[in-house]
Structures are given as structure tokens and as C-alpha cells.
PDB file of N, CA and C in Angstrom:
ATOM      1  N   MET X   1     115.059 145.317  42.901  1.00 48.00           N
ATOM      2  CA  MET X   1     116.426 145.176  42.453  1.00 48.00           C
ATOM      3  C   MET X   1     116.709 143.737  41.811  1.00 48.00           C
ATOM      4  N   ALA X   2     117.246 143.667  40.731  1.00 57.00           N
ATOM      5  CA  ALA X   2     117.638 142.370  40.202  1.00 57.00           C
ATOM      6  C   ALA X   2     118.477 141.514  41.073  1.00 57.00           C
ATOM      7  N   SER X   3     118.183 140.147  41.171  1.00 71.00           N
ATOM      8  CA  SER X   3     119.298 139.306  41.999  1.00 71.00           C
ATOM      9  C   SER X   3     120.207 138.821  41.041  1.00 71.00           C
ATOM     10  N   GLY X   4     121.478 138.971  41.468  1.00 78.00           N
ATOM     11  CA  GLY X   4     122.675 138.645  40.632  1.00 78.00           C
ATOM     12  C   GLY X   4     123.136 137.354  41.022  1.00 78.00           C
ATOM     13  N   ILE X   5     124.335 136.996  40.452  1.00 82.00           N
ATOM     14  CA  ILE X   5     124.981 135.651  40.938  1.00 82.00           C
ATOM     15  C   ILE X   5     126.281 135.864  41.765  1.00 82.00           C
ATOM     16  N   ARG X   6     126.573 137.062  42.131  1.00 81.00           N
ATOM     17  CA  ARG X   6     127.773 137.347  42.946  1.00 81.00           C
ATOM     18  C   ARG X   6     127.836 136.554  44.211  1.00 81.00           C
ATOM     19  N   ASP X   7     126.748 136.402  44.813  1.00 85.00           N
ATOM     20  CA  ASP X   7     126.793 135.646  46.070  1.00 85.00           C
ATOM     21  C   ASP X   7     126.508 134.149  45.871  1.00 85.00           C
ATOM     22  N   LYS X   8     126.558 133.601  44.756  1.00 88.00           N
ATOM     23  CA  LYS X   8     126.221 132.318  44.377  1.00 88.00           C
ATOM     24  C   LYS X   8     127.587 131.528  43.949  1.00 88.00           C
ATOM     25  N   VAL X   9     128.531 132.272  43.521  1.00 94.00           N
ATOM     26  CA  VAL X   9     129.662 131.597  42.877  1.00 94.00           C
ATOM     27  C   VAL X   9     131.008 132.254  43.471  1.00 94.00           C
ATOM     28  N   ALA X  10     131.973 131.433  43.613  1.00 94.00           N
ATOM     29  CA  ALA X  10     133.240 131.915  44.237  1.00 94.00           C
ATOM     30  C   ALA X  10     134.421 131.146  43.344  1.00 94.00           C
ATOM     31  N   ILE X  11     135.500 131.905  43.209  1.00 95.00           N
ATOM     32  CA  ILE X  11     136.628 131.279  42.513  1.00 95.00           C
ATOM     33  C   ILE X  11     137.451 130.625  43.646  1.00 95.00           C
ATOM     34  N   LEU X  12     137.669 129.265  43.519  1.00 96.00           N
ATOM     35  CA  LEU X  12     138.383 128.592  44.523  1.00 96.00           C
ATOM     36  C   LEU X  12     139.864 128.512  44.394  1.00 96.00           C
ATOM     37  N   GLY X  13     140.205 128.651  43.081  1.00 98.00           N
ATOM     38  CA  GLY X  13     141.769 128.547  42.857  1.00 98.00           C
ATOM     39  C   GLY X  13     142.047 128.781  41.349  1.00 98.00           C
ATOM     40  N   MET X  14     143.270 129.111  41.049  1.00 96.00           N
ATOM     41  CA  MET X  14     143.534 129.432  39.683  1.00 96.00           C
ATOM     42  C   MET X  14     144.949 128.862  39.416  1.00 96.00           C
ATOM     43  N   GLY X  15     145.107 128.650  38.125  1.00 97.00           N
ATOM     44  CA  GLY X  15     146.458 128.263  37.728  1.00 97.00           C
ATOM     45  C   GLY X  15     146.764 128.741  36.373  1.00 97.00           C
ATOM     46  N   CYS X  16     148.090 128.820  36.042  1.00 96.00           N
ATOM     47  CA  CYS X  16     148.579 129.526  34.749  1.00 96.00           C
ATOM     48  C   CYS X  16     149.843 128.841  34.384  1.00 96.00           C
ATOM     49  N   SER X  17     149.904 128.415  33.052  1.00 95.00           N
ATOM     50  CA  SER X  17     151.321 127.962  32.661  1.00 95.00           C
ATOM     51  C   SER X  17     152.137 129.155  32.487  1.00 95.00           C
ATOM     52  N   LYS X  18     153.521 128.842  32.625  1.00 95.00           N
ATOM     53  CA  LYS X  18     154.533 130.014  32.460  1.00 95.00           C
ATOM     54  C   LYS X  18     154.372 130.607  31.175  1.00 95.00           C
ATOM     55  N   PHE X  19     154.607 131.949  31.103  1.00 94.00           N
ATOM     56  CA  PHE X  19     154.654 132.654  29.849  1.00 94.00           C
ATOM     57  C   PHE X  19     156.037 132.529  29.249  1.00 94.00           C
ATOM     58  N   GLY X  20     156.039 132.783  27.905  1.00 95.00           N
ATOM     59  CA  GLY X  20     157.312 132.669  27.190  1.00 95.00           C
ATOM     60  C   GLY X  20     157.327 131.738  26.023  1.00 95.00           C
ATOM     61  N   GLU X  21     158.379 131.645  25.404  1.00 95.00           N
ATOM     62  CA  GLU X  21     158.618 130.649  24.146  1.00 95.00           C
ATOM     63  C   GLU X  21     158.779 129.339  24.822  1.00 95.00           C
ATOM     64  N   ARG X  22     157.869 128.529  24.734  1.00 94.00           N
ATOM     65  CA  ARG X  22     157.840 127.205  25.294  1.00 94.00           C
ATOM     66  C   ARG X  22     157.807 126.003  24.103  1.00 94.00           C
ATOM     67  N   TRP X  23     158.796 126.192  23.216  1.00 94.00           N
ATOM     68  CA  TRP X  23     158.863 125.198  22.162  1.00 94.00           C
ATOM     69  C   TRP X  23     158.937 123.799  22.676  1.00 94.00           C
ATOM     70  N   ASP X  24     159.357 123.558  23.676  1.00 96.00           N
ATOM     71  CA  ASP X  24     159.462 122.029  24.213  1.00 96.00           C
ATOM     72  C   ASP X  24     158.160 121.619  24.718  1.00 96.00           C
ATOM     73  N   CYS X  25     157.132 122.387  24.840  1.00 92.00           N
ATOM     74  CA  CYS X  25     155.742 121.977  25.328  1.00 92.00           C
ATOM     75  C   CYS X  25     154.744 121.975  24.195  1.00 92.00           C
ATOM     76  N   ASP X  26     153.827 121.131  24.263  1.00 87.00           N
ATOM     77  CA  ASP X  26     152.775 121.060  23.436  1.00 87.00           C
ATOM     78  C   ASP X  26     151.478 121.623  24.133  1.00 87.00           C
ATOM     79  N   ALA X  27     150.274 121.713  23.448  1.00 81.00           N
ATOM     80  CA  ALA X  27     149.140 122.242  24.162  1.00 81.00           C
ATOM     81  C   ALA X  27     148.755 121.451  25.368  1.00 81.00           C
ATOM     82  N   GLU X  28     148.724 120.154  25.326  1.00 86.00           N
ATOM     83  CA  GLU X  28     148.543 119.365  26.559  1.00 86.00           C
ATOM     84  C   GLU X  28     149.263 119.676  27.719  1.00 86.00           C
ATOM     85  N   ASP X  29     150.639 119.810  27.515  1.00 92.00           N
ATOM     86  CA  ASP X  29     151.599 120.099  28.435  1.00 92.00           C
ATOM     87  C   ASP X  29     151.147 121.486  29.173  1.00 92.00           C
ATOM     88  N   LEU X  30     150.856 122.470  28.429  1.00 90.00           N
ATOM     89  CA  LEU X  30     150.386 123.807  28.932  1.00 90.00           C
ATOM     90  C   LEU X  30     149.067 123.579  29.661  1.00 90.00           C
ATOM     91  N   ILE X  31     148.232 122.736  29.282  1.00 89.00           N
ATOM     92  CA  ILE X  31     146.855 122.651  29.856  1.00 89.00           C
ATOM     93  C   ILE X  31     147.070 121.938  31.268  1.00 89.00           C
ATOM     94  N   VAL X  32     147.920 120.893  31.293  1.00 93.00           N
ATOM     95  CA  VAL X  32     148.141 120.189  32.471  1.00 93.00           C
ATOM     96  C   VAL X  32     148.920 120.936  33.513  1.00 93.00           C
ATOM     97  N   GLU X  33     149.865 121.765  33.009  1.00 96.00           N
ATOM     98  CA  GLU X  33     150.577 122.792  34.017  1.00 96.00           C
ATOM     99  C   GLU X  33     149.701 123.668  34.711  1.00 96.00           C
ATOM    100  N   ALA X  34     148.816 124.312  34.051  1.00 95.00           N
ATOM    101  CA  ALA X  34     147.825 125.229  34.635  1.00 95.00           C
ATOM    102  C   ALA X  34     146.733 124.479  35.405  1.00 95.00           C
ATOM    103  N   TYR X  35     146.328 123.372  35.044  1.00 95.00           N
ATOM    104  CA  TYR X  35     145.305 122.566  35.869  1.00 95.00           C
ATOM    105  C   TYR X  35     145.965 122.134  37.152  1.00 95.00           C
ATOM    106  N   VAL X  36     147.197 121.568  37.231  1.00 97.00           N
ATOM    107  CA  VAL X  36     147.838 120.983  38.512  1.00 97.00           C
ATOM    108  C   VAL X  36     147.851 122.242  39.490  1.00 97.00           C
ATOM    109  N   GLU X  37     148.299 123.465  38.916  1.00 98.00           N
ATOM    110  CA  GLU X  37     148.414 124.540  39.866  1.00 98.00           C
ATOM    111  C   GLU X  37     147.130 124.937  40.389  1.00 98.00           C
ATOM    112  N   ALA X  38     146.021 124.986  39.538  1.00 97.00           N
ATOM    113  CA  ALA X  38     144.658 125.482  39.933  1.00 97.00           C
ATOM    114  C   ALA X  38     144.044 124.465  40.963  1.00 97.00           C
ATOM    115  N   ILE X  39     144.295 123.179  40.722  1.00 97.00           N
ATOM    116  CA  ILE X  39     143.733 122.211  41.662  1.00 97.00           C
ATOM    117  C   ILE X  39     144.412 122.270  43.056  1.00 97.00           C
ATOM    118  N   ALA X  40     145.709 122.445  42.957  1.00 98.00           N
ATOM    119  CA  ALA X  40     146.530 122.643  44.280  1.00 98.00           C
ATOM    120  C   ALA X  40     146.052 123.941  44.959  1.00 98.00           C
ATOM    121  N   ASP X  41     145.837 124.976  44.351  1.00 98.00           N
ATOM    122  CA  ASP X  41     145.517 126.271  44.830  1.00 98.00           C
ATOM    123  C   ASP X  41     144.089 126.210  45.432  1.00 98.00           C
ATOM    124  N   ALA X  42     143.127 125.343  44.734  1.00 98.00           N
ATOM    125  CA  ALA X  42     141.725 125.346  45.413  1.00 98.00           C
ATOM    126  C   ALA X  42     141.672 124.344  46.443  1.00 98.00           C
ATOM    127  N   GLY X  43     142.665 123.478  46.570  1.00 98.00           N
ATOM    128  CA  GLY X  43     142.554 122.372  47.617  1.00 98.00           C
ATOM    129  C   GLY X  43     141.481 121.342  47.321  1.00 98.00           C
ATOM    130  N   ILE X  44     141.304 121.030  46.072  1.00 98.00           N
ATOM    131  CA  ILE X  44     140.079 120.064  45.804  1.00 98.00           C
ATOM    132  C   ILE X  44     140.840 118.914  45.062  1.00 98.00           C
ATOM    133  N   GLU X  45     140.026 117.939  44.864  1.00 96.00           N
ATOM    134  CA  GLU X  45     140.434 116.635  44.140  1.00 96.00           C
ATOM    135  C   GLU X  45     139.880 116.756  42.744  1.00 96.00           C
ATOM    136  N   THR X  46     140.402 115.983  41.848  1.00 94.00           N
ATOM    137  CA  THR X  46     139.864 115.927  40.462  1.00 94.00           C
ATOM    138  C   THR X  46     138.394 115.420  40.458  1.00 94.00           C
ATOM    139  N   THR X  47     138.281 114.512  41.324  1.00 95.00           N
ATOM    140  CA  THR X  47     136.822 113.854  41.441  1.00 95.00           C
ATOM    141  C   THR X  47     135.635 114.829  41.766  1.00 95.00           C
ATOM    142  N   GLN X  48     136.056 115.981  42.310  1.00 97.00           N
ATOM    143  CA  GLN X  48     135.089 116.933  42.831  1.00 97.00           C
ATOM    144  C   GLN X  48     134.674 117.719  41.573  1.00 97.00           C
ATOM    145  N   ILE X  49     135.254 117.814  40.484  1.00 97.00           N
ATOM    146  CA  ILE X  49     134.953 118.643  39.295  1.00 97.00           C
ATOM    147  C   ILE X  49     133.758 118.090  38.525  1.00 97.00           C
ATOM    148  N   ASP X  50     132.616 118.790  38.498  1.00 98.00           N
ATOM    149  CA  ASP X  50     131.412 118.379  37.731  1.00 98.00           C
ATOM    150  C   ASP X  50     131.365 118.656  36.385  1.00 98.00           C
ATOM    151  N   ALA X  51     132.058 119.601  35.930  1.00 97.00           N
ATOM    152  CA  ALA X  51     132.022 120.038  34.381  1.00 97.00           C
ATOM    153  C   ALA X  51     133.141 120.973  34.129  1.00 97.00           C
ATOM    154  N   ALA X  52     133.617 120.991  32.798  1.00 95.00           N
ATOM    155  CA  ALA X  52     134.708 121.738  32.486  1.00 95.00           C
ATOM    156  C   ALA X  52     134.564 122.573  31.156  1.00 95.00           C
ATOM    157  N   TRP X  53     135.145 123.699  31.048  1.00 94.00           N
ATOM    158  CA  TRP X  53     135.061 124.504  29.892  1.00 94.00           C
ATOM    159  C   TRP X  53     136.514 124.608  29.313  1.00 94.00           C
ATOM    160  N   PHE X  54     136.560 124.462  27.925  1.00 87.00           N
ATOM    161  CA  PHE X  54     137.913 124.637  27.235  1.00 87.00           C
ATOM    162  C   PHE X  54     137.889 125.674  26.294  1.00 87.00           C
ATOM    163  N   ALA X  55     138.727 126.606  26.336  1.00 87.00           N
ATOM    164  CA  ALA X  55     138.621 127.887  25.533  1.00 87.00           C
ATOM    165  C   ALA X  55     139.830 127.841  24.620  1.00 87.00           C
ATOM    166  N   THR X  56     139.549 128.044  23.161  1.00 82.00           N
ATOM    167  CA  THR X  56     140.631 128.237  22.132  1.00 82.00           C
ATOM    168  C   THR X  56     140.275 129.439  21.328  1.00 82.00           C
ATOM    169  N   ALA X  57     141.250 129.959  20.718  1.00 79.00           N
ATOM    170  CA  ALA X  57     140.929 130.999  19.751  1.00 79.00           C
ATOM    171  C   ALA X  57     141.630 130.558  18.422  1.00 79.00           C
ATOM    172  N   ILE X  58     140.846 130.331  17.583  1.00 70.00           N
ATOM    173  CA  ILE X  58     141.237 130.012  16.137  1.00 70.00           C
ATOM    174  C   ILE X  58     142.302 128.812  16.175  1.00 70.00           C
ATOM    175  N   GLU X  59     142.116 127.808  17.120  1.00 63.00           N
ATOM    176  CA  GLU X  59     142.991 126.754  17.369  1.00 63.00           C
ATOM    177  C   GLU X  59     142.471 125.404  16.912  1.00 63.00           C
ATOM    178  N   GLU X  60     142.466 125.065  15.743  1.00 62.00           N
ATOM    179  CA  GLU X  60     141.961 123.714  15.168  1.00 62.00           C
ATOM    180  C   GLU X  60     143.113 122.810  14.962  1.00 62.00           C
ATOM    181  N   VAL X  61     144.275 123.256  14.646  1.00 58.00           N
ATOM    182  CA  VAL X  61     145.351 122.393  14.169  1.00 58.00           C
ATOM    183  C   VAL X  61     145.973 121.576  15.352  1.00 58.00           C
ATOM    184  N   HIS X  62     146.065 122.091  16.568  1.00 58.00           N
ATOM    185  CA  HIS X  62     146.732 121.406  17.623  1.00 58.00           C
ATOM    186  C   HIS X  62     145.733 120.694  18.459  1.00 58.00           C
ATOM    187  N   VAL X  63     144.519 121.131  18.733  1.00 59.00           N
ATOM    188  CA  VAL X  63     143.547 120.657  19.681  1.00 59.00           C
ATOM    189  C   VAL X  63     142.170 120.224  19.029  1.00 59.00           C
ATOM    190  N   GLY X  64     142.133 120.225  17.879  1.00 63.00           N
ATOM    191  CA  GLY X  64     140.952 119.802  17.138  1.00 63.00           C
ATOM    192  C   GLY X  64     139.690 120.642  17.433  1.00 63.00           C
ATOM    193  N   LYS X  65     138.459 120.150  17.289  1.00 64.00           N
ATOM    194  CA  LYS X  65     137.301 120.852  17.387  1.00 64.00           C
ATOM    195  C   LYS X  65     136.345 120.619  18.448  1.00 64.00           C
ATOM    196  N   SER X  66     136.771 119.799  19.436  1.00 67.00           N
ATOM    197  CA  SER X  66     136.026 119.437  20.639  1.00 67.00           C
ATOM    198  C   SER X  66     136.790 119.714  21.959  1.00 67.00           C
ATOM    199  N   GLY X  67     136.044 119.354  23.047  1.00 72.00           N
ATOM    200  CA  GLY X  67     136.647 119.476  24.312  1.00 72.00           C
ATOM    201  C   GLY X  67     137.367 118.209  24.630  1.00 72.00           C
ATOM    202  N   VAL X  68     137.548 117.279  23.815  1.00 75.00           N
ATOM    203  CA  VAL X  68     138.208 116.029  24.017  1.00 75.00           C
ATOM    204  C   VAL X  68     139.784 116.174  24.623  1.00 75.00           C
ATOM    205  N   PRO X  69     140.511 117.084  23.946  1.00 73.00           N
ATOM    206  CA  PRO X  69     141.879 117.308  24.484  1.00 73.00           C
ATOM    207  C   PRO X  69     142.070 117.519  25.849  1.00 73.00           C
ATOM    208  N   LEU X  70     141.054 118.489  26.384  1.00 75.00           N
ATOM    209  CA  LEU X  70     140.997 118.773  27.805  1.00 75.00           C
ATOM    210  C   LEU X  70     140.718 117.501  28.650  1.00 75.00           C
ATOM    211  N   SER X  71     139.644 116.827  28.197  1.00 82.00           N
ATOM    212  CA  SER X  71     139.195 115.541  28.970  1.00 82.00           C
ATOM    213  C   SER X  71     140.387 114.607  29.015  1.00 82.00           C
ATOM    214  N   VAL X  72     140.943 114.346  27.823  1.00 82.00           N
ATOM    215  CA  VAL X  72     142.091 113.256  27.813  1.00 82.00           C
ATOM    216  C   VAL X  72     143.270 113.766  28.607  1.00 82.00           C
ATOM    217  N   ALA X  73     143.730 115.112  28.444  1.00 83.00           N
ATOM    218  CA  ALA X  73     144.957 115.493  29.080  1.00 83.00           C
ATOM    219  C   ALA X  73     144.802 115.509  30.631  1.00 83.00           C
ATOM    220  N   LEU X  74     143.621 115.846  31.112  1.00 88.00           N
ATOM    221  CA  LEU X  74     143.444 115.983  32.481  1.00 88.00           C
ATOM    222  C   LEU X  74     142.717 114.713  33.039  1.00 88.00           C
ATOM    223  N   ARG X  75     142.581 113.673  32.285  1.00 88.00           N
ATOM    224  CA  ARG X  75     141.878 112.446  32.596  1.00 88.00           C
ATOM    225  C   ARG X  75     140.611 112.666  33.341  1.00 88.00           C
ATOM    226  N   LEU X  76     139.771 113.497  32.674  1.00 87.00           N
ATOM    227  CA  LEU X  76     138.346 113.777  33.256  1.00 87.00           C
ATOM    228  C   LEU X  76     137.352 113.052  32.227  1.00 87.00           C
ATOM    229  N   PRO X  77     137.401 111.868  31.981  1.00 83.00           N
ATOM    230  CA  PRO X  77     136.466 111.174  31.034  1.00 83.00           C
ATOM    231  C   PRO X  77     134.980 111.197  31.457  1.00 83.00           C
ATOM    232  N   ASN X  78     134.603 111.392  32.719  1.00 90.00           N
ATOM    233  CA  ASN X  78     133.209 111.253  32.945  1.00 90.00           C
ATOM    234  C   ASN X  78     132.405 112.451  33.353  1.00 90.00           C
ATOM    235  N   ILE X  79     132.990 113.664  32.704  1.00 93.00           N
ATOM    236  CA  ILE X  79     132.260 114.858  33.095  1.00 93.00           C
ATOM    237  C   ILE X  79     132.057 115.529  31.666  1.00 93.00           C
ATOM    238  N   PRO X  80     131.014 116.379  31.599  1.00 93.00           N
ATOM    239  CA  PRO X  80     130.941 117.240  30.313  1.00 93.00           C
ATOM    240  C   PRO X  80     132.026 118.181  30.137  1.00 93.00           C
ATOM    241  N   VAL X  81     132.542 118.281  29.014  1.00 90.00           N
ATOM    242  CA  VAL X  81     133.511 119.283  28.694  1.00 90.00           C
ATOM    243  C   VAL X  81     133.123 120.084  27.416  1.00 90.00           C
ATOM    244  N   THR X  82     132.873 121.427  27.577  1.00 91.00           N
ATOM    245  CA  THR X  82     132.393 122.228  26.704  1.00 91.00           C
ATOM    246  C   THR X  82     133.527 122.960  25.924  1.00 91.00           C
ATOM    247  N   ARG X  83     133.744 123.043  24.634  1.00 88.00           N
ATOM    248  CA  ARG X  83     134.683 123.840  24.080  1.00 88.00           C
ATOM    249  C   ARG X  83     134.062 125.072  23.592  1.00 88.00           C
ATOM    250  N   VAL X  84     134.687 126.217  23.873  1.00 89.00           N
ATOM    251  CA  VAL X  84     134.145 127.529  23.351  1.00 89.00           C
ATOM    252  C   VAL X  84     135.263 128.254  22.516  1.00 89.00           C
ATOM    253  N   GLU X  85     134.935 128.834  21.532  1.00 86.00           N
ATOM    254  CA  GLU X  85     135.829 129.744  20.743  1.00 86.00           C
ATOM    255  C   GLU X  85     135.199 131.154  20.529  1.00 86.00           C
ATOM    256  N   ASN X  86     135.862 132.102  20.961  1.00 88.00           N
ATOM    257  CA  ASN X  86     135.244 133.414  20.785  1.00 88.00           C
ATOM    258  C   ASN X  86     136.315 134.430  20.548  1.00 88.00           C
ATOM    259  N   PHE X  87     137.288 134.033  19.673  1.00 87.00           N
ATOM    260  CA  PHE X  87     138.461 134.754  19.404  1.00 87.00           C
ATOM    261  C   PHE X  87     139.148 135.260  20.601  1.00 87.00           C
ATOM    262  N   CYS X  88     139.580 136.601  20.833  1.00 91.00           N
ATOM    263  CA  CYS X  88     140.260 137.219  21.999  1.00 91.00           C
ATOM    264  C   CYS X  88     139.454 136.893  23.232  1.00 91.00           C
ATOM    265  N   ALA X  89     138.058 136.767  23.253  1.00 94.00           N
ATOM    266  CA  ALA X  89     137.396 136.621  24.417  1.00 94.00           C
ATOM    267  C   ALA X  89     137.015 135.131  24.808  1.00 94.00           C
ATOM    268  N   SER X  90     137.831 134.194  24.172  1.00 92.00           N
ATOM    269  CA  SER X  90     137.456 132.782  24.365  1.00 92.00           C
ATOM    270  C   SER X  90     137.676 132.447  25.919  1.00 92.00           C
ATOM    271  N   GLY X  91     138.691 132.883  26.516  1.00 93.00           N
ATOM    272  CA  GLY X  91     138.876 132.579  28.047  1.00 93.00           C
ATOM    273  C   GLY X  91     137.797 133.108  28.857  1.00 93.00           C
ATOM    274  N   THR X  92     137.330 134.336  28.598  1.00 96.00           N
ATOM    275  CA  THR X  92     136.147 134.871  29.297  1.00 96.00           C
ATOM    276  C   THR X  92     134.896 134.212  29.060  1.00 96.00           C
ATOM    277  N   GLU X  93     134.720 133.682  27.864  1.00 96.00           N
ATOM    278  CA  GLU X  93     133.558 132.840  27.537  1.00 96.00           C
ATOM    279  C   GLU X  93     133.496 131.589  28.255  1.00 96.00           C
ATOM    280  N   ALA X  94     134.645 130.997  28.435  1.00 96.00           N
ATOM    281  CA  ALA X  94     134.714 129.720  29.127  1.00 96.00           C
ATOM    282  C   ALA X  94     134.490 129.928  30.621  1.00 96.00           C
ATOM    283  N   PHE X  95     135.086 131.041  31.117  1.00 96.00           N
ATOM    284  CA  PHE X  95     134.853 131.252  32.530  1.00 96.00           C
ATOM    285  C   PHE X  95     133.355 131.618  32.780  1.00 96.00           C
ATOM    286  N   ARG X  96     132.774 132.318  31.867  1.00 97.00           N
ATOM    287  CA  ARG X  96     131.260 132.727  31.948  1.00 97.00           C
ATOM    288  C   ARG X  96     130.590 131.491  32.090  1.00 97.00           C
ATOM    289  N   GLY X  97     130.777 130.492  31.220  1.00 97.00           N
ATOM    290  CA  GLY X  97     130.031 129.147  30.977  1.00 97.00           C
ATOM    291  C   GLY X  97     130.102 128.456  32.422  1.00 97.00           C
ATOM    292  N   ALA X  98     131.298 128.442  32.959  1.00 98.00           N
ATOM    293  CA  ALA X  98     131.592 127.717  34.320  1.00 98.00           C
ATOM    294  C   ALA X  98     130.814 128.447  35.382  1.00 98.00           C
ATOM    295  N   VAL X  99     130.806 129.710  35.373  1.00 97.00           N
ATOM    296  CA  VAL X  99     130.237 130.536  36.474  1.00 97.00           C
ATOM    297  C   VAL X  99     128.674 130.378  36.309  1.00 97.00           C
ATOM    298  N   TYR X 100     128.135 130.400  35.230  1.00 96.00           N
ATOM    299  CA  TYR X 100     126.555 130.117  35.074  1.00 96.00           C
ATOM    300  C   TYR X 100     126.303 128.666  35.429  1.00 96.00           C
ATOM    301  N   ALA X 101     127.156 127.722  35.179  1.00 97.00           N
ATOM    302  CA  ALA X 101     126.778 126.329  35.563  1.00 97.00           C
ATOM    303  C   ALA X 101     126.784 126.188  37.049  1.00 97.00           C
ATOM    304  N   VAL X 102     127.634 126.885  37.813  1.00 97.00           N
ATOM    305  CA  VAL X 102     127.629 126.814  39.177  1.00 97.00           C
ATOM    306  C   VAL X 102     126.414 127.527  39.764  1.00 97.00           C
ATOM    307  N   ALA X 103     126.244 128.864  39.203  1.00 95.00           N
ATOM    308  CA  ALA X 103     125.125 129.593  39.784  1.00 95.00           C
ATOM    309  C   ALA X 103     123.769 128.941  39.571  1.00 95.00           C
ATOM    310  N   SER X 104     123.709 128.179  38.507  1.00 95.00           N
ATOM    311  CA  SER X 104     122.325 127.473  38.261  1.00 95.00           C
ATOM    312  C   SER X 104     122.160 126.338  38.972  1.00 95.00           C
ATOM    313  N   GLY X 105     123.244 125.780  39.601  1.00 95.00           N
ATOM    314  CA  GLY X 105     123.083 124.570  40.405  1.00 95.00           C
ATOM    315  C   GLY X 105     123.374 123.311  39.481  1.00 95.00           C
ATOM    316  N   ALA X 106     123.762 123.549  38.269  1.00 97.00           N
ATOM    317  CA  ALA X 106     124.033 122.372  37.372  1.00 97.00           C
ATOM    318  C   ALA X 106     125.361 121.715  37.695  1.00 97.00           C
ATOM    319  N   ALA X 107     126.263 122.566  38.366  1.00 98.00           N
ATOM    320  CA  ALA X 107     127.581 122.056  38.832  1.00 98.00           C
ATOM    321  C   ALA X 107     127.892 122.615  40.152  1.00 98.00           C
ATOM    322  N   ASP X 108     128.536 121.846  41.129  1.00 97.00           N
ATOM    323  CA  ASP X 108     129.021 122.549  42.332  1.00 97.00           C
ATOM    324  C   ASP X 108     130.416 123.094  42.167  1.00 97.00           C
ATOM    325  N   ILE X 109     131.194 122.365  41.289  1.00 98.00           N
ATOM    326  CA  ILE X 109     132.605 122.834  41.021  1.00 98.00           C
ATOM    327  C   ILE X 109     132.930 122.732  39.523  1.00 98.00           C
ATOM    328  N   ALA X 110     133.131 123.741  38.777  1.00 98.00           N
ATOM    329  CA  ALA X 110     133.415 123.808  37.466  1.00 98.00           C
ATOM    330  C   ALA X 110     134.835 124.243  37.187  1.00 98.00           C
ATOM    331  N   LEU X 111     135.444 123.898  36.133  1.00 95.00           N
ATOM    332  CA  LEU X 111     136.828 124.180  35.627  1.00 95.00           C
ATOM    333  C   LEU X 111     136.734 124.987  34.469  1.00 95.00           C
TER     334      LEU X 111
END
């Protein structure tokens, strides 16, 4: 039987920005809102995050073409941030990248 990754990775916490028409918020506000909730839920410190993934779907106007907006908004300048774009599956693709980073041992905690 093939050895999977289910026993190598766990979700420590999650966060989500409030749904709705949030015209008073920009992309960074929404990122920070979800991040603060996720960190609190996980009970970890920012310094424990080894790598991060940033998912967008056809979003070049507000956040550019790199992972820099995530790094700047969350003040995570010293870790690798990977931006992925896969249309409706962008969030799943980012999650997948973080899972495989932890499973491979490249990161202990990934965002």
C-alpha cells in the first residue's frame, strides 16, 4: 500500500474574512483579517511560520503578480511566499502547496 501524507500534516487553525460587500476594505485588509483569526485559532506566533502561499484568481489589478502583497500585509519579510493562480481552484492549490511543504519537511508550519 502506498504511504500517504495524512499522518504527516495537520491543520492547526483557520481564519476567514467576513463575507459580504466590504467596499470599505481593500485586499490587504481582508488578508490581515483572515490571518489574525487563523494565527489566534492555531495558537502560534508569526515567527513560527516557515513559508506561505498566496492564492488569487485573475487578480492582477489589486495585488500584482507576486507574493509580495501577502508578505508586506502580514509583515512576513523573511520567509518564502509563493503566489499561485488556478482560477476557481486557487485556494485549493495554495493549500496543496502548503501541505506538501510540511509533508516533505521543507516547513514545519506553513500558511
